[in-house]
Each structure stands twice: as structure tokens, then as C-alpha cells.
PDB file of C-alpha atoms in Angstrom:
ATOM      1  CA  UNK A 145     -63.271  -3.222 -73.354  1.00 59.00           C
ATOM      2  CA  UNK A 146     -66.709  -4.757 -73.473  1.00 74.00           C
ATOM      3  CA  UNK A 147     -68.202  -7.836 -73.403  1.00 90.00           C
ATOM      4  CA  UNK A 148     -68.449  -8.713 -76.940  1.00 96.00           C
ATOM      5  CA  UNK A 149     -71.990  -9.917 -78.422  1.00 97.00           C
ATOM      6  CA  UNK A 150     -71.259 -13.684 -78.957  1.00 97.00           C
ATOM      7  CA  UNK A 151     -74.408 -15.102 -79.430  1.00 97.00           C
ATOM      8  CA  UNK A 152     -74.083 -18.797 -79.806  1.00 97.00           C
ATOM      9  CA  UNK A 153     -70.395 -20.629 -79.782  1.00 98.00           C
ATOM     10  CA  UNK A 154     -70.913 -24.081 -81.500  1.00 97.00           C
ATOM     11  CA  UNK A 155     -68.307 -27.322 -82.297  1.00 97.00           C
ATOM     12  CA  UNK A 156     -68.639 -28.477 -85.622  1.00 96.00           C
ATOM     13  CA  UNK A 157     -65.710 -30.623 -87.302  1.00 95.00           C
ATOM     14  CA  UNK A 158     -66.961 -28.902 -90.220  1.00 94.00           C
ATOM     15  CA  UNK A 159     -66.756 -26.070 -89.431  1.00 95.00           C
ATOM     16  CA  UNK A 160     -68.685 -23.733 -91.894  1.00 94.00           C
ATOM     17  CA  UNK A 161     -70.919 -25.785 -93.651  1.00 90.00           C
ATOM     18  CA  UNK A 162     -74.549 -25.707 -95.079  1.00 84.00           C
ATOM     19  CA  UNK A 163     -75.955 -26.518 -91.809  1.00 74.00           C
ATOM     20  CA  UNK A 164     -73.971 -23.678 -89.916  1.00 72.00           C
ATOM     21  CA  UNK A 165     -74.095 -20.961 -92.889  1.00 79.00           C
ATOM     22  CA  UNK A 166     -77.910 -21.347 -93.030  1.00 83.00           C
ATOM     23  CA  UNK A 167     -79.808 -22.582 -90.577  1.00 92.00           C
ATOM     24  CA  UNK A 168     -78.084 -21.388 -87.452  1.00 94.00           C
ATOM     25  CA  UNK A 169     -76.778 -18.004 -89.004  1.00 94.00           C
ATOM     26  CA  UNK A 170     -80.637 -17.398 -89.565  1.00 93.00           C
ATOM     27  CA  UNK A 171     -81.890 -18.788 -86.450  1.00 94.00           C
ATOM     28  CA  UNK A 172     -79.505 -16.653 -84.405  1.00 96.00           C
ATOM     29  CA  UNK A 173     -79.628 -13.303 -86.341  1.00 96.00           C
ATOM     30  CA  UNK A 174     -75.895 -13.706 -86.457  1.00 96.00           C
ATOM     31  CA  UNK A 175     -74.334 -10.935 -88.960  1.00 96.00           C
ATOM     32  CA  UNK A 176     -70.574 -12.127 -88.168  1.00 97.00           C
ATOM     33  CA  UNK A 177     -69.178 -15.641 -87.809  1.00 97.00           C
ATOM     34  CA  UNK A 178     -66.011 -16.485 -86.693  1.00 98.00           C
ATOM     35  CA  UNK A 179     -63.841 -19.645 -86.752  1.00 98.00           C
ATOM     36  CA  UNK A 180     -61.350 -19.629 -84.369  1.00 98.00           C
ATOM     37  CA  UNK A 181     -58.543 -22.431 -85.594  1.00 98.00           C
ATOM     38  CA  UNK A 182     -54.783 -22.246 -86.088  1.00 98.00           C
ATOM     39  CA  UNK A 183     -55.086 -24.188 -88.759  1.00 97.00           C
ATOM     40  CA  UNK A 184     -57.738 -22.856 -90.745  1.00 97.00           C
ATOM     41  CA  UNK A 185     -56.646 -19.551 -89.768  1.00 98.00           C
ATOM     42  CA  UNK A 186     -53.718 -19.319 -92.587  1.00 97.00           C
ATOM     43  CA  UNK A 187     -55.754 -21.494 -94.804  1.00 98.00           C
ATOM     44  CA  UNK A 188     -57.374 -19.314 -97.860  1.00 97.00           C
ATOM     45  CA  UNK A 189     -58.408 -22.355 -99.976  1.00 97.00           C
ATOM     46  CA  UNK A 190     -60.630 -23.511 -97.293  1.00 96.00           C
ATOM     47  CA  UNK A 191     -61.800 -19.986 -95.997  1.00 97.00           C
ATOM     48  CA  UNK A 192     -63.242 -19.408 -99.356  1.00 96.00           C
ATOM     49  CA  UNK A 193     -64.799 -22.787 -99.861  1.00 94.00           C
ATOM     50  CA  UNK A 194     -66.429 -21.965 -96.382  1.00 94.00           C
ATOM     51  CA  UNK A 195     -67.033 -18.210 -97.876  1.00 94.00           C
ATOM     52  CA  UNK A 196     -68.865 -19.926-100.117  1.00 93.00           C
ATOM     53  CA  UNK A 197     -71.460 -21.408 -97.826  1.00 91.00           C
ATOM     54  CA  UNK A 198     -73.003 -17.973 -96.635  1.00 91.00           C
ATOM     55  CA  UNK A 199     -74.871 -15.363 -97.841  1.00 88.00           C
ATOM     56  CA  UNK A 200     -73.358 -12.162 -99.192  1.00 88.00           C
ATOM     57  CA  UNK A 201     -74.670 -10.093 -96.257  1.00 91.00           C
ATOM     58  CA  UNK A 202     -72.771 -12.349 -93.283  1.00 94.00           C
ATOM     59  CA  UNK A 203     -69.206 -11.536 -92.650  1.00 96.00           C
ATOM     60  CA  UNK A 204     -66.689 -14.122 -91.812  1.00 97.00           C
ATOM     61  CA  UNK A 205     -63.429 -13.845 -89.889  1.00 97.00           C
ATOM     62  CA  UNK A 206     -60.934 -16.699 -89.294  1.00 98.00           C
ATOM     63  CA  UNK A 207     -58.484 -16.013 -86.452  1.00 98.00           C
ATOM     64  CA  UNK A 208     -55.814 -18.596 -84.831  1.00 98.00           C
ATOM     65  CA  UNK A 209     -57.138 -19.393 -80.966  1.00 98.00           C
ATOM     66  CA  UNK A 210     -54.460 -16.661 -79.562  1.00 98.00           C
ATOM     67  CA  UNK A 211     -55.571 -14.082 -82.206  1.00 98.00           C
ATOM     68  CA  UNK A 212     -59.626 -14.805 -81.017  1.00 98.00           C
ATOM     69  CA  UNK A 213     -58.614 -14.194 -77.125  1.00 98.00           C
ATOM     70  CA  UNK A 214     -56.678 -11.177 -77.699  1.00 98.00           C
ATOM     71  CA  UNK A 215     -59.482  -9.544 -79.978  1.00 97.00           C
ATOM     72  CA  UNK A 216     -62.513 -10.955 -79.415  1.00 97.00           C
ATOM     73  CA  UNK A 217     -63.308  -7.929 -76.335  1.00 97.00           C
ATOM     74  CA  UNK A 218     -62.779  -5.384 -79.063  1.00 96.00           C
ATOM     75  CA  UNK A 219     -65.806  -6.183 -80.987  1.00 96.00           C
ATOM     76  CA  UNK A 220     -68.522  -3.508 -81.593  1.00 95.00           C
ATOM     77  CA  UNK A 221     -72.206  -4.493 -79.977  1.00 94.00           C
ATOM     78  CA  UNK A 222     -73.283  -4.178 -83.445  1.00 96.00           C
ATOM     79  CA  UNK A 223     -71.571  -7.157 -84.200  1.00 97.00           C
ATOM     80  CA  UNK A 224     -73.773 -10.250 -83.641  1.00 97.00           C
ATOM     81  CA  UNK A 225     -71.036 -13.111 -83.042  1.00 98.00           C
ATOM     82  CA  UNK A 226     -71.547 -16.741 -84.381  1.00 97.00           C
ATOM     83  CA  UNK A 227     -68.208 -18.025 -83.254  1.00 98.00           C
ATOM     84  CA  UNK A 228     -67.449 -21.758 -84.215  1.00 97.00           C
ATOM     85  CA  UNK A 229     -64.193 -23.821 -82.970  1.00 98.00           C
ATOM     86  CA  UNK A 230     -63.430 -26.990 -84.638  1.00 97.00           C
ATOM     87  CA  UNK A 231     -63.350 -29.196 -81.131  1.00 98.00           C
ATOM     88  CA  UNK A 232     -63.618 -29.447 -77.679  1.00 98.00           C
ATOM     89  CA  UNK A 233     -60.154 -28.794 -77.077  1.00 98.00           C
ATOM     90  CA  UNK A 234     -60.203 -25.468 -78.989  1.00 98.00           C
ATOM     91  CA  UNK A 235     -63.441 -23.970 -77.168  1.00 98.00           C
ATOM     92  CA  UNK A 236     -61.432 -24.963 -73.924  1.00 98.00           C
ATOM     93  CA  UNK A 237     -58.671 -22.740 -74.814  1.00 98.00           C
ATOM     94  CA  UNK A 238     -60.608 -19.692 -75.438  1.00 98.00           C
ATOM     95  CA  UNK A 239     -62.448 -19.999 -72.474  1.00 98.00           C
ATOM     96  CA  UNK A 240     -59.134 -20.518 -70.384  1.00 98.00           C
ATOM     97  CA  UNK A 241     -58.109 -17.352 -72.379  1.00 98.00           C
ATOM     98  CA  UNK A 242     -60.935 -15.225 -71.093  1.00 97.00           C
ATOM     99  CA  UNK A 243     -63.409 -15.398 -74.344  1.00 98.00           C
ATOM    100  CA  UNK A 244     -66.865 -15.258 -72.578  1.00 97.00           C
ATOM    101  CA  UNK A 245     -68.358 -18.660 -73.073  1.00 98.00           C
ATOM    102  CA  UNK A 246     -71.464 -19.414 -71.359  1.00 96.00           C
ATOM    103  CA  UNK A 247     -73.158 -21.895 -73.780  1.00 96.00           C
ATOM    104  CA  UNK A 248     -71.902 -24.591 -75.826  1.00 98.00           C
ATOM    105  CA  UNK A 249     -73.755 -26.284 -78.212  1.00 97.00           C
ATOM    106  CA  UNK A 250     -71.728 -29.284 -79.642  1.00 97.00           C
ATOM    107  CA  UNK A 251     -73.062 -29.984 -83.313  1.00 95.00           C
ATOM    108  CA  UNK A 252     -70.447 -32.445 -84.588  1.00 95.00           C
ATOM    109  CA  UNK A 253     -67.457 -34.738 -83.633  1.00 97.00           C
ATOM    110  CA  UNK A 254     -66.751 -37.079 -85.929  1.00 94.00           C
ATOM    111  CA  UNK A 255     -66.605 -40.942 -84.781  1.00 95.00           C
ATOM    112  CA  UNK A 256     -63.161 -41.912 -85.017  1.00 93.00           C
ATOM    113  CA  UNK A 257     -60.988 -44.825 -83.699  1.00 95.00           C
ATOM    114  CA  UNK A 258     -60.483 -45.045 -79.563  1.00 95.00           C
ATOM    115  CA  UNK A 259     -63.857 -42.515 -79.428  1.00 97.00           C
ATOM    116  CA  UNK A 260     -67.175 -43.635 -78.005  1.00 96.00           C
ATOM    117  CA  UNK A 261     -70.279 -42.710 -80.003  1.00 96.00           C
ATOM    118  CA  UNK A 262     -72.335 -40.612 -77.248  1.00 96.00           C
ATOM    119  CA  UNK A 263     -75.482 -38.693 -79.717  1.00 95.00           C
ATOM    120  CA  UNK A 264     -75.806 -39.767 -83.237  1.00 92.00           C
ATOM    121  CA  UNK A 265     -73.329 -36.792 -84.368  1.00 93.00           C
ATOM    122  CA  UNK A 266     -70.948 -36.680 -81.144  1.00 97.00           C
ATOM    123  CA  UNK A 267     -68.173 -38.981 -80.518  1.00 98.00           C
ATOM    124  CA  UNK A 268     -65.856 -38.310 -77.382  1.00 98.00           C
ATOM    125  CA  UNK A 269     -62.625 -39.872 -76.533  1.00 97.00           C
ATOM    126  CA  UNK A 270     -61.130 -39.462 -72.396  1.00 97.00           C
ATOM    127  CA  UNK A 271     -59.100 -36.386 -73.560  1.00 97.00           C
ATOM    128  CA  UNK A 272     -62.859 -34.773 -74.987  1.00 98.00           C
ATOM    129  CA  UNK A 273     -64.499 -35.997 -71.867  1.00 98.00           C
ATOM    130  CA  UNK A 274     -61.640 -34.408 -69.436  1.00 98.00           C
ATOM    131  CA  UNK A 275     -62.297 -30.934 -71.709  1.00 98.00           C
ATOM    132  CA  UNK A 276     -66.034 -31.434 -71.477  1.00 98.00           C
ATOM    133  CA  UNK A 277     -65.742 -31.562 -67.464  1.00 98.00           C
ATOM    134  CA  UNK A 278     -63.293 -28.717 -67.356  1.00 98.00           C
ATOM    135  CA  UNK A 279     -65.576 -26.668 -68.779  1.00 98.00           C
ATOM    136  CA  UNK A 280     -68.341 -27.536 -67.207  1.00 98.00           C
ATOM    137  CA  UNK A 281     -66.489 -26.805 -64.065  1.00 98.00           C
ATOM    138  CA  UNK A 282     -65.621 -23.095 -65.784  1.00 98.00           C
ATOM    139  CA  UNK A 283     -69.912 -22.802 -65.711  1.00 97.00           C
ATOM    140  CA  UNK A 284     -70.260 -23.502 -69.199  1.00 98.00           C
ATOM    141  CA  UNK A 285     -73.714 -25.112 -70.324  1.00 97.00           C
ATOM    142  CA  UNK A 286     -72.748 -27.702 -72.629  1.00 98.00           C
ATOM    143  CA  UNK A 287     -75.976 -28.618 -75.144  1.00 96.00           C
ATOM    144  CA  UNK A 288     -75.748 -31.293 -77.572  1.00 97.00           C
ATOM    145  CA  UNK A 289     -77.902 -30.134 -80.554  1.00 94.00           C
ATOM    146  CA  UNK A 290     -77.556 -30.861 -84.408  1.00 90.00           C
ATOM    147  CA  UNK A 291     -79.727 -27.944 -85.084  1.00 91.00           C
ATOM    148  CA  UNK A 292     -82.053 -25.295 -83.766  1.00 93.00           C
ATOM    149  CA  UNK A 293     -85.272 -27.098 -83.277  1.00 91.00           C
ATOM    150  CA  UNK A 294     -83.912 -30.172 -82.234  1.00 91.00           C
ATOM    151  CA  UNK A 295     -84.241 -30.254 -78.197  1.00 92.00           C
ATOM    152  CA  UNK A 296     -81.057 -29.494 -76.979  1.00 93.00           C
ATOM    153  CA  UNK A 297     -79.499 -32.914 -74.160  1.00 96.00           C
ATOM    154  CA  UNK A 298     -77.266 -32.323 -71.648  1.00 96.00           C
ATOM    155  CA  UNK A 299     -73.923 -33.360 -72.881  1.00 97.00           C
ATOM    156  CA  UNK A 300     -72.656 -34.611 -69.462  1.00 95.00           C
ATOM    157  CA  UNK A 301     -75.932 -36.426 -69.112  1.00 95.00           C
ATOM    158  CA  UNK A 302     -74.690 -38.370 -72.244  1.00 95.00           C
ATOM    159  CA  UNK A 303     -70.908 -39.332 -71.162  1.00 90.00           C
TER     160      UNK A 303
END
């Protein structure tokens, strides 16, 4: 088994979205992303709608957290990995699992009640923060970027 060719793993509440199925698709080179989300994962409705989103020539894949660990080392090097998670929590798990995360750029948390505004598209609450640190801990850079020629902050610098 290989190291598979993730190029960029990203949180984005959104998911796939205009933002991710453009600009950093193109930025990257990225000929494959994949969402890795239980939920999502048996949801066709959305898949398509996110389908949608991306040009012809990108493949998607939408596998539950378990299904990403187990497979994600059987990728060919031809595949150039996008791979997006839908929160901190999630991007922890894979890691944990043994997915090969060095770099995390965190696009998007949505503010929601009990969470604490930290960038003008990041909101954390102590359960994202303890996450954040654990995988910081696990050597993961953790970037805080919107998109690609935005200069990147240091998330923990930001908490």
C-alpha cells in the first residue's frame, strides 16, 4: 500500500460548493475530490447537487469516515486527492485512523450558538478547540484560509 496523493485536505461546512469545485480544484490540479462524511455518504440528493458544482472532468467520491481510512492507501498516484471533511471532528478521525494528514486548511465553520468567532469564516467551540490541539499534537499544520491567495494564519495563533 502506498501513500496515497492527497494534495490538500480542507473543512468546509459546505462541503462541495462553488468555492471548493472551482477555485481550489483548479488551484491544486486536483482530478479527484473526496468527501469523507457518514452522513453525506448515503445521501444521493445532496451528492448530486454537489456533482453539480464541478466540472465534467473532476471525479467525486463520497465515503463514510471508516470507508475513507480503510481505502484511502489504495489509491493510484495518478489520482490527485482533494479530500474535504465537513468539521474538525471528522478530519480528527481520519487522522486517528491513519489517513496521512499533514496540512489542514480550515475554510469554513459556521458561527453557531456556544462558538466563538475566531477568522471571519471560522467559529470554534471547546470541543473544536480540544480537536484543533489534538491534531496539532499529531504534527498537523493547521492553516486558516478562505481561499488560495488569501495568506494562510495559523489557526492556533487565532484560539
Amino acid at each position: 500500500m502506498g501513500n496515497p496523493n492527497i494534495l490538500l485536505t480542507r473543512i468546509d461546512n459546505r462541503l462541495i460548493h462553488g468555492q471548493v469545485g472551482v477555485t481550489w480544484v483548479n488551484h491544486l490540479g486536483a482530478n479527484l475530490v473526496v468527501v469523507a462524511n457518514d452522513k453525506v455518504a448515503s445521501d444521493e440528493v445532496q451528492q448530486n447537487l454537489m456533482d453539480m458544482v464541478l466540472p465534467d472532468v473532476i471525479q467525486t467520491r463520497y465515503f463514510t469516515l471508516q470507508k475513507t481510512i480503510d481505502i484511502i492507501h489504495k489509491a493510484s498516484p495518478r489520482q490527485k486527492i482533494f479530500l474535504v471533511v465537513k468539521d474538525v471532528q471528522d478530519a480528527l478521525t481520519l487522522k486517528e485512523g491513519g489517513v496521512p494528514i499533514d496540512h489542514l486548511n480550515v475554510g469554513n465553520m459556521h458561527y453557531e450558538e456556544g462558538k466563538k468567532q475566531i477568522s471571519s469564516t471560522v467559529s470554534v467551540d471547546e470541543n473544536d478547540i480540544e480537536a484543533f490541539k489534538k491534531l496539532d499534537e499529531l504534527g498537523v499544520e493547521l492553516d486558516v484560509r478562505g481561499v488560495p491567495n488569501e495568506k494562510g494564519k495559523n489557526l492556533l495563533e487565532l484560539l
